[in-house]
Short mmCIF file of C-alpha atoms in Angstrom, two decimals:
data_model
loop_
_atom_site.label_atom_id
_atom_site.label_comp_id
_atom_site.label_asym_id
_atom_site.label_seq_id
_atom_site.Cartn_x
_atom_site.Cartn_y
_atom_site.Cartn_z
CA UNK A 282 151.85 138.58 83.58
CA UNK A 283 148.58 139.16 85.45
CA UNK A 284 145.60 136.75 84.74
CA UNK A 285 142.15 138.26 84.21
CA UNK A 286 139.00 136.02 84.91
CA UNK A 287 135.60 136.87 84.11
CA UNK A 288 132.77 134.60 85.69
CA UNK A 289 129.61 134.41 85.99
CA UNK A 290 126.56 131.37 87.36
CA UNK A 291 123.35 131.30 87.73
CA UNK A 292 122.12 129.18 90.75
CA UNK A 293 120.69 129.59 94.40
CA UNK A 294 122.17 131.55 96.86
CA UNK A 295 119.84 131.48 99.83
CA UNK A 296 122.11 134.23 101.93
CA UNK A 297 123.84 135.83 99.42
CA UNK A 298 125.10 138.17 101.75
CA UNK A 299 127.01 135.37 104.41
CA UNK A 300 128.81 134.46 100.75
CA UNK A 301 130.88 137.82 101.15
CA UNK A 302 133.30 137.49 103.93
CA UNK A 303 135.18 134.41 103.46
CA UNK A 304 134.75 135.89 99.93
CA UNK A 305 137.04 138.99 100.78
CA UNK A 306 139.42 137.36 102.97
CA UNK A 307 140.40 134.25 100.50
CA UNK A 308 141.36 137.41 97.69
CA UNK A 309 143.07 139.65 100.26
CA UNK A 310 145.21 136.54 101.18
CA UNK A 311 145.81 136.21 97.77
CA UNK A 312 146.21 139.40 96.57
CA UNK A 313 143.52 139.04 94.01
CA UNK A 314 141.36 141.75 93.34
CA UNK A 315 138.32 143.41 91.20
CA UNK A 316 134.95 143.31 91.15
CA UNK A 317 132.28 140.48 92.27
CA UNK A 318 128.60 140.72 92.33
CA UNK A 319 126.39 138.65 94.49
CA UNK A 320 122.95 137.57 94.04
CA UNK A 321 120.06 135.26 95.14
CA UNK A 322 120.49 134.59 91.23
CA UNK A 323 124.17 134.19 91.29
CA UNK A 324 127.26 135.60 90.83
CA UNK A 325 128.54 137.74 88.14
CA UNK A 326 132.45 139.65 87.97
CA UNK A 327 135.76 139.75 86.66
CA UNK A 328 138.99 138.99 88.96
CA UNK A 329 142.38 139.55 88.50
CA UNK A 330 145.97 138.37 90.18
CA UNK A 331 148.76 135.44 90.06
CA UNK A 332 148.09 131.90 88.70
CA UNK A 333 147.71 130.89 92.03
CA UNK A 334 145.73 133.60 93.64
CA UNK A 335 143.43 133.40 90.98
CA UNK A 336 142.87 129.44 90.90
CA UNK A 337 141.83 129.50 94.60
CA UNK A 338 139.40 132.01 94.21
CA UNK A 339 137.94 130.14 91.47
CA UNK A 340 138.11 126.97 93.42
CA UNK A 341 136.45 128.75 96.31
CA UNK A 342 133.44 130.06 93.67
CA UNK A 343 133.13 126.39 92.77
CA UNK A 344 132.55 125.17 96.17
CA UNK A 345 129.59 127.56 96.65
CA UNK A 346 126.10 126.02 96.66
CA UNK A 347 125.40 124.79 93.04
CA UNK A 348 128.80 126.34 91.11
CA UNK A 349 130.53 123.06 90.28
CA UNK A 350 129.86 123.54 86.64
CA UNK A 351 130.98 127.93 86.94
CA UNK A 352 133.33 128.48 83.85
CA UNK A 353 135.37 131.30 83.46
CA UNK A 354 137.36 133.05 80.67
CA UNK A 355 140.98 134.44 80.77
CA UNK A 356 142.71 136.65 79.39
CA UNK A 357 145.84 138.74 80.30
CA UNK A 358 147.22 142.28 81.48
CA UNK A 359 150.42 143.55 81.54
CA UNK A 360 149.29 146.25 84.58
CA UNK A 361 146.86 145.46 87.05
CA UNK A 362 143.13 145.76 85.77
CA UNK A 363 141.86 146.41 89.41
CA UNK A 364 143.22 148.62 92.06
CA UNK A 365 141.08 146.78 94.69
CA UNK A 366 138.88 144.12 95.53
CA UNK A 367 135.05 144.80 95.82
CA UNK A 368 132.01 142.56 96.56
CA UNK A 369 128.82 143.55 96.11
CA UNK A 370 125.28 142.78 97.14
CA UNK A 371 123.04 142.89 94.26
CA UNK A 372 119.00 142.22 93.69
CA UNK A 373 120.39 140.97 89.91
CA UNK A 374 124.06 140.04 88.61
CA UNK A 375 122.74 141.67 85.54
CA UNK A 376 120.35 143.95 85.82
CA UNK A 377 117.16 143.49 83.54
CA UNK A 378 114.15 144.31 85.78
CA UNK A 379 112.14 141.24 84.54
CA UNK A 380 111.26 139.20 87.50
CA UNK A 381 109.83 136.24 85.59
CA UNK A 382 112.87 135.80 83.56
CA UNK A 383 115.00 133.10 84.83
CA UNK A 384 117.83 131.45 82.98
CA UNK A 385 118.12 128.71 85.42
CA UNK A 386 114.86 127.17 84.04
CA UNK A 387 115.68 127.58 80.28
CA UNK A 388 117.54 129.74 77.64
CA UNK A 389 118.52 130.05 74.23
CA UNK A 390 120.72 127.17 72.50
CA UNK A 391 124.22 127.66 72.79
CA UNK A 392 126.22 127.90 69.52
CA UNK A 393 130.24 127.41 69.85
CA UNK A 394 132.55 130.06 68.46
CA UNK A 395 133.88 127.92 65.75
CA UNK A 396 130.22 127.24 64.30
CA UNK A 397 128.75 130.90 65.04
CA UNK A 398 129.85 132.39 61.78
CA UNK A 399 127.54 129.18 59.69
CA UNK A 400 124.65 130.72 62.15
CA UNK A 401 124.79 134.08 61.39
CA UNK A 402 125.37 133.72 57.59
CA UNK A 403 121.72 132.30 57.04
CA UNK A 404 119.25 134.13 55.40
CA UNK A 405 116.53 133.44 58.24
CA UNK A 406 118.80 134.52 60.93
CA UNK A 407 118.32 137.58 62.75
CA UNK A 408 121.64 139.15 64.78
CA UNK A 409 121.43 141.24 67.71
CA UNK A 410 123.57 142.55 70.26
CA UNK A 411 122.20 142.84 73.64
CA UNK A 412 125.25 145.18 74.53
CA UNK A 413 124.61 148.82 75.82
CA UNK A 414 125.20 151.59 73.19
CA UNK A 415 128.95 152.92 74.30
CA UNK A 416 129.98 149.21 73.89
CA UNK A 417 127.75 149.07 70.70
CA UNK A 418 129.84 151.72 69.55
CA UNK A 419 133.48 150.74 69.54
CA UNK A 420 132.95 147.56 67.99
CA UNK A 421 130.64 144.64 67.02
CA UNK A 422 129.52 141.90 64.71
CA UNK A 423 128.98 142.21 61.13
CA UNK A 424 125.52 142.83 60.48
CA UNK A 425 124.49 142.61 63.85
CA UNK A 426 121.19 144.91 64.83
CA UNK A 427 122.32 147.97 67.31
CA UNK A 428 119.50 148.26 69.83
CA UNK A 429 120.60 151.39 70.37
CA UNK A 430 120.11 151.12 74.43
CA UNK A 431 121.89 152.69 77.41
CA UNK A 432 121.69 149.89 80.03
CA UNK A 433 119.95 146.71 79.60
CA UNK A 434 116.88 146.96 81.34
CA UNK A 435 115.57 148.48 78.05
CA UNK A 436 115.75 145.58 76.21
CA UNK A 437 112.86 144.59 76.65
CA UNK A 438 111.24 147.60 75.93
CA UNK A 439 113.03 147.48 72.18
CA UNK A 440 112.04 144.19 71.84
CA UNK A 441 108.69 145.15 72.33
CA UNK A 442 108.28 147.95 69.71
CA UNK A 443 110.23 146.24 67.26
CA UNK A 444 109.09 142.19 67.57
CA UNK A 445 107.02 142.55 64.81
CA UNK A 446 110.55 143.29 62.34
CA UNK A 447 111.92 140.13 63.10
CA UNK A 448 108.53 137.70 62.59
CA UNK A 449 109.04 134.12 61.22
CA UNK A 450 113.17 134.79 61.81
CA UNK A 451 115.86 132.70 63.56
CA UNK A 452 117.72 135.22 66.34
CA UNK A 453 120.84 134.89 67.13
CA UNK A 454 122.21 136.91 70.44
CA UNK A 455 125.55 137.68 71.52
CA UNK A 456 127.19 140.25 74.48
CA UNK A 457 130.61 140.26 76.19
CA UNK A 458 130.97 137.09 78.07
CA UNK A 459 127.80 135.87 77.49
CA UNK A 460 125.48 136.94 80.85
CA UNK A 461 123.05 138.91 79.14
CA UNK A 462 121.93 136.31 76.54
CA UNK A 463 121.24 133.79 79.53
CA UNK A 464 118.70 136.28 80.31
CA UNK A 465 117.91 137.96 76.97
CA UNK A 466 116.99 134.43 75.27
CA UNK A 467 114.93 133.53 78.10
CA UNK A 468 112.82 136.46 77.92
CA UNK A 469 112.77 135.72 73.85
CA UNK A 470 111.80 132.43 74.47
CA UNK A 471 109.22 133.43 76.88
CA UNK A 472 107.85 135.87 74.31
CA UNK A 473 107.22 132.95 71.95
CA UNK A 474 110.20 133.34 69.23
CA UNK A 475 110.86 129.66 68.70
CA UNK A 476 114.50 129.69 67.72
CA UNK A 477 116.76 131.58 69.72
CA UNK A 478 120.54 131.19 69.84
CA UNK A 479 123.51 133.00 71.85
CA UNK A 480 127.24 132.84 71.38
CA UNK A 481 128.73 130.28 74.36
CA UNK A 482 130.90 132.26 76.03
CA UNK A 483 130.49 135.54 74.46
CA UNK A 484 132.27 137.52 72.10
CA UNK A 485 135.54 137.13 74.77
CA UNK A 486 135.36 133.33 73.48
CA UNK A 487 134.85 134.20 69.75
CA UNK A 488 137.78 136.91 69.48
CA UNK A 489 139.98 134.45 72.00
CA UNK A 490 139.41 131.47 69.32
CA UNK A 491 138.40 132.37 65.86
CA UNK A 492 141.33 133.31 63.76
CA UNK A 493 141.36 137.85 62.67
CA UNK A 494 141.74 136.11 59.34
CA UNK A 495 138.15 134.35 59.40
CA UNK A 496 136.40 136.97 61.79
CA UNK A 497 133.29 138.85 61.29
CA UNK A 498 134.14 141.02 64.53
CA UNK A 499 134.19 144.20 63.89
CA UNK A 500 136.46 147.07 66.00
CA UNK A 501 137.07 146.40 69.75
CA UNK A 502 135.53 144.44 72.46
CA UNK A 503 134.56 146.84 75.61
CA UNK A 504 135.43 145.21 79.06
CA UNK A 505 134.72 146.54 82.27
CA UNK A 506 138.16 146.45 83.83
CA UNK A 507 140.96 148.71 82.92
CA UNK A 508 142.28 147.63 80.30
CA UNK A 509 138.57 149.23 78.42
CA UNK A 510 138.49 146.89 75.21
CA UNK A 511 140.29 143.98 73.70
CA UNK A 512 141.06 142.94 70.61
CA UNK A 513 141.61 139.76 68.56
CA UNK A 514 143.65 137.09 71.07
CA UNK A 515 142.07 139.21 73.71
CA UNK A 516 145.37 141.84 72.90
CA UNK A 517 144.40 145.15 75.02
CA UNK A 518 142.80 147.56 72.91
CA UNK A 519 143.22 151.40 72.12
CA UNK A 520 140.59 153.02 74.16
CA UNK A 521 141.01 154.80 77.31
CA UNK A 522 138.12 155.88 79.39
CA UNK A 523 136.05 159.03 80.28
CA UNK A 524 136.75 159.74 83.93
CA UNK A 525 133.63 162.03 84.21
CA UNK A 526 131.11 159.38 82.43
CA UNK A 527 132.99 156.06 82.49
CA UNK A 528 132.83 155.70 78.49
CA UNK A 529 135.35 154.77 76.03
CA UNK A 530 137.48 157.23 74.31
CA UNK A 531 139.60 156.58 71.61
CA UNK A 532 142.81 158.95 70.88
CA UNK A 533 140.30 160.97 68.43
CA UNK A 534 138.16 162.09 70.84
CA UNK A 535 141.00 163.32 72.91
CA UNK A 536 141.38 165.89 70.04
CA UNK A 537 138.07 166.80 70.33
CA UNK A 538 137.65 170.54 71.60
CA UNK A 539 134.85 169.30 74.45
CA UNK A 540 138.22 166.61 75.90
CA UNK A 541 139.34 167.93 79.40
CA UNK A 542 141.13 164.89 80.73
CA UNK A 543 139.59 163.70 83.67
CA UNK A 544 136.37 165.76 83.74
CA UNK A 545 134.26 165.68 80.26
CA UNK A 546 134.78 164.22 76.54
CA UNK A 547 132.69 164.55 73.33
CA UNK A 548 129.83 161.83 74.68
CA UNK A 549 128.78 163.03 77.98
CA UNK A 550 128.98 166.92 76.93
CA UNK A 551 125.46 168.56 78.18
CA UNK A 552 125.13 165.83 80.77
CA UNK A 553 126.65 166.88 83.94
CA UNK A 554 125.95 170.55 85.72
CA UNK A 555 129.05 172.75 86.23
CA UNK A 556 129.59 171.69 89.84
CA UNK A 557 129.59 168.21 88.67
CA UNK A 558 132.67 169.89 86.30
CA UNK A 559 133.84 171.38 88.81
CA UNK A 560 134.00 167.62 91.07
CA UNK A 561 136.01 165.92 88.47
CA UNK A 562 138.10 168.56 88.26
CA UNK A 563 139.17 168.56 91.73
CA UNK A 564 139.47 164.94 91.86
CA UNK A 565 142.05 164.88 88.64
CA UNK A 566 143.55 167.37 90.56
CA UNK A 567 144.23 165.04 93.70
CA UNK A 568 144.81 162.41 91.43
CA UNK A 569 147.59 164.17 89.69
CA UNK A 570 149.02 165.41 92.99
CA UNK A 571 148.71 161.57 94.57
CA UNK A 572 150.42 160.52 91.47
CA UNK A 573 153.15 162.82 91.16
CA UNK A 574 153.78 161.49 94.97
CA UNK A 575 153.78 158.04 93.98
CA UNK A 576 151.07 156.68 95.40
CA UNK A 577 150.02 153.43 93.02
CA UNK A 578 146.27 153.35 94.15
CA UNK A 579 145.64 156.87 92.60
CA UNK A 580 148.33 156.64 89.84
CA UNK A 581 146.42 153.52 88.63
CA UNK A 582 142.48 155.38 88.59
CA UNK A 583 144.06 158.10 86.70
CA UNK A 584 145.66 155.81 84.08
CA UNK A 585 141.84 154.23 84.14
CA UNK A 586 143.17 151.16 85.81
CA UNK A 587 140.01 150.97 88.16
#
């Protein structure tokens, strides 16, 4: 059984970039691998690997300049999520273009999984999810308001042209793991909305400790690993993904007559030019051919292990 660990803390890094190194070489000796992003805000990413490989990573993370208090959730895979290890330099662990939003200095108050259904059950409380619109789609709260963005640097935007909707309400936030609220509820708070809450630890926490029985989740959980979404007791999902636009398919749309496995499904018809067609075709090509030759790195992206 693999362990899957997505982290993320907001502190300091003066040279983000000098973080990277020892970084890499602490998960290649470990054999842990997926996707880290590096800020002067933080760091943001999901790892995956043995018990062991993953606990000194995490170890290392907490010995970095103001992560004593990082948490992290787990979950587990059968396969392995990742097919390598990447670090990246970023201006933002999450990207939401507002440079006088900072969590570190304030945010929303945290409400625990176990009391989050009381919260959103009030008459003066306000639900939205902060989420992008393909994760929107495959599942989501009860009730919750769809934003109906593509990437969340047009949040604020929304909020914006629809503030006036949600006057003299409570809000209540939530998003995967819980990132976005850190910044979503600062910028809420910093628009003058007086009560803002978020779900600790996202909706990985809620569907990890409140029972299917009590839940007001509704569908699937999107993650950004291969496994695509989770379920309740973080079980992997049903979704596959798009290999052209990265989305979330479910078996239906592979019915669909716009499916061509590896190079377009039902969302992202109209948005790519022919060549661009004609580029993911090649590549499931090569994948197929790498696959057919065993080679695990390529077998794995075409199963959407990446």
């Amino acid at each position: 059984m693999i362990i899957v660990a997505a982290l993320y803390h907001f502190t300091r890094f003066d040279d983000p970039d000098a973080l990277r190194p020892p970084l890499m070489a602490l998960c290649a000796q470990h054999g842990v691998k997926g996707s880290l992003l590096m800020a002067q805000e933080g760091v943001n990413g999901t790892i995956a690997g043995s018990r062991d490989g993953v606990d000194a990573v995490l170890l290392h993370l907490r010995s970095l300049p103001g992560c004593a208090a990082l948490e992290h959730k787990e979950s587990f895979a059968e396969t392995p999520p990742f097919s390598r290890m990447k670090v990246k330099l970023k201006r933002e662990i999450v990207t939401m273009g507002q440079p006088n939003v900072d969590p570190i200095a304030r945010v929303g108050s945290y409400v625990a999984p176990s009391d989050w259904n009381d919260l959103i059950n009030q008459p003066d409380v306000v639900l939205i999810d902060t989420r992008n619109d393909y994760e929107v789609g495959i599942g989501t709260f009860e009730g919750a308001v769809d934003p109906d963005i593509r990437t969340f640097r047009e949040f604020p935007k929304w909020w914006e042209d629809n503030r006036e909707a949600f006057r003299g309400k409570r809000v209540a936030m939530f998003c995967t793991g819980g990132i976005r609220c850190e910044k979503s509820t600062n910028f809420l708070l910093g628009q003058g909305v007086n009560e803002v809450y978020h779900l600790k630890g996202g909706i990985l926490k809620y569907l990890e400790e409140v029972p299917a029985e009590a839940s007001k989740w509704q569908g699937e959980c999107y993650v950004f690993d291969g496994r695509v979404s989770v379920g309740h007791g973080l079980v992997p999902g049903d979704y596959d993904s798009c290999h052209a636009c990265r989305r979330p398919i479910s078996a239906a749309d592979k019915q669909h007559p716009s499916y061509e496995r590896g190079a377009c499904c039902p969302h992202c018809v109209g948005e790519y030019s022919q060549s661009d067609r004609d580029r993911f075709r090649e590549r499931q090509r090569q994948l197929d051919l790498a696959r057919a030759r065993g080679e695990k790195r390529f077998a794995d992206e075409d199963s959407g292990r990446v």
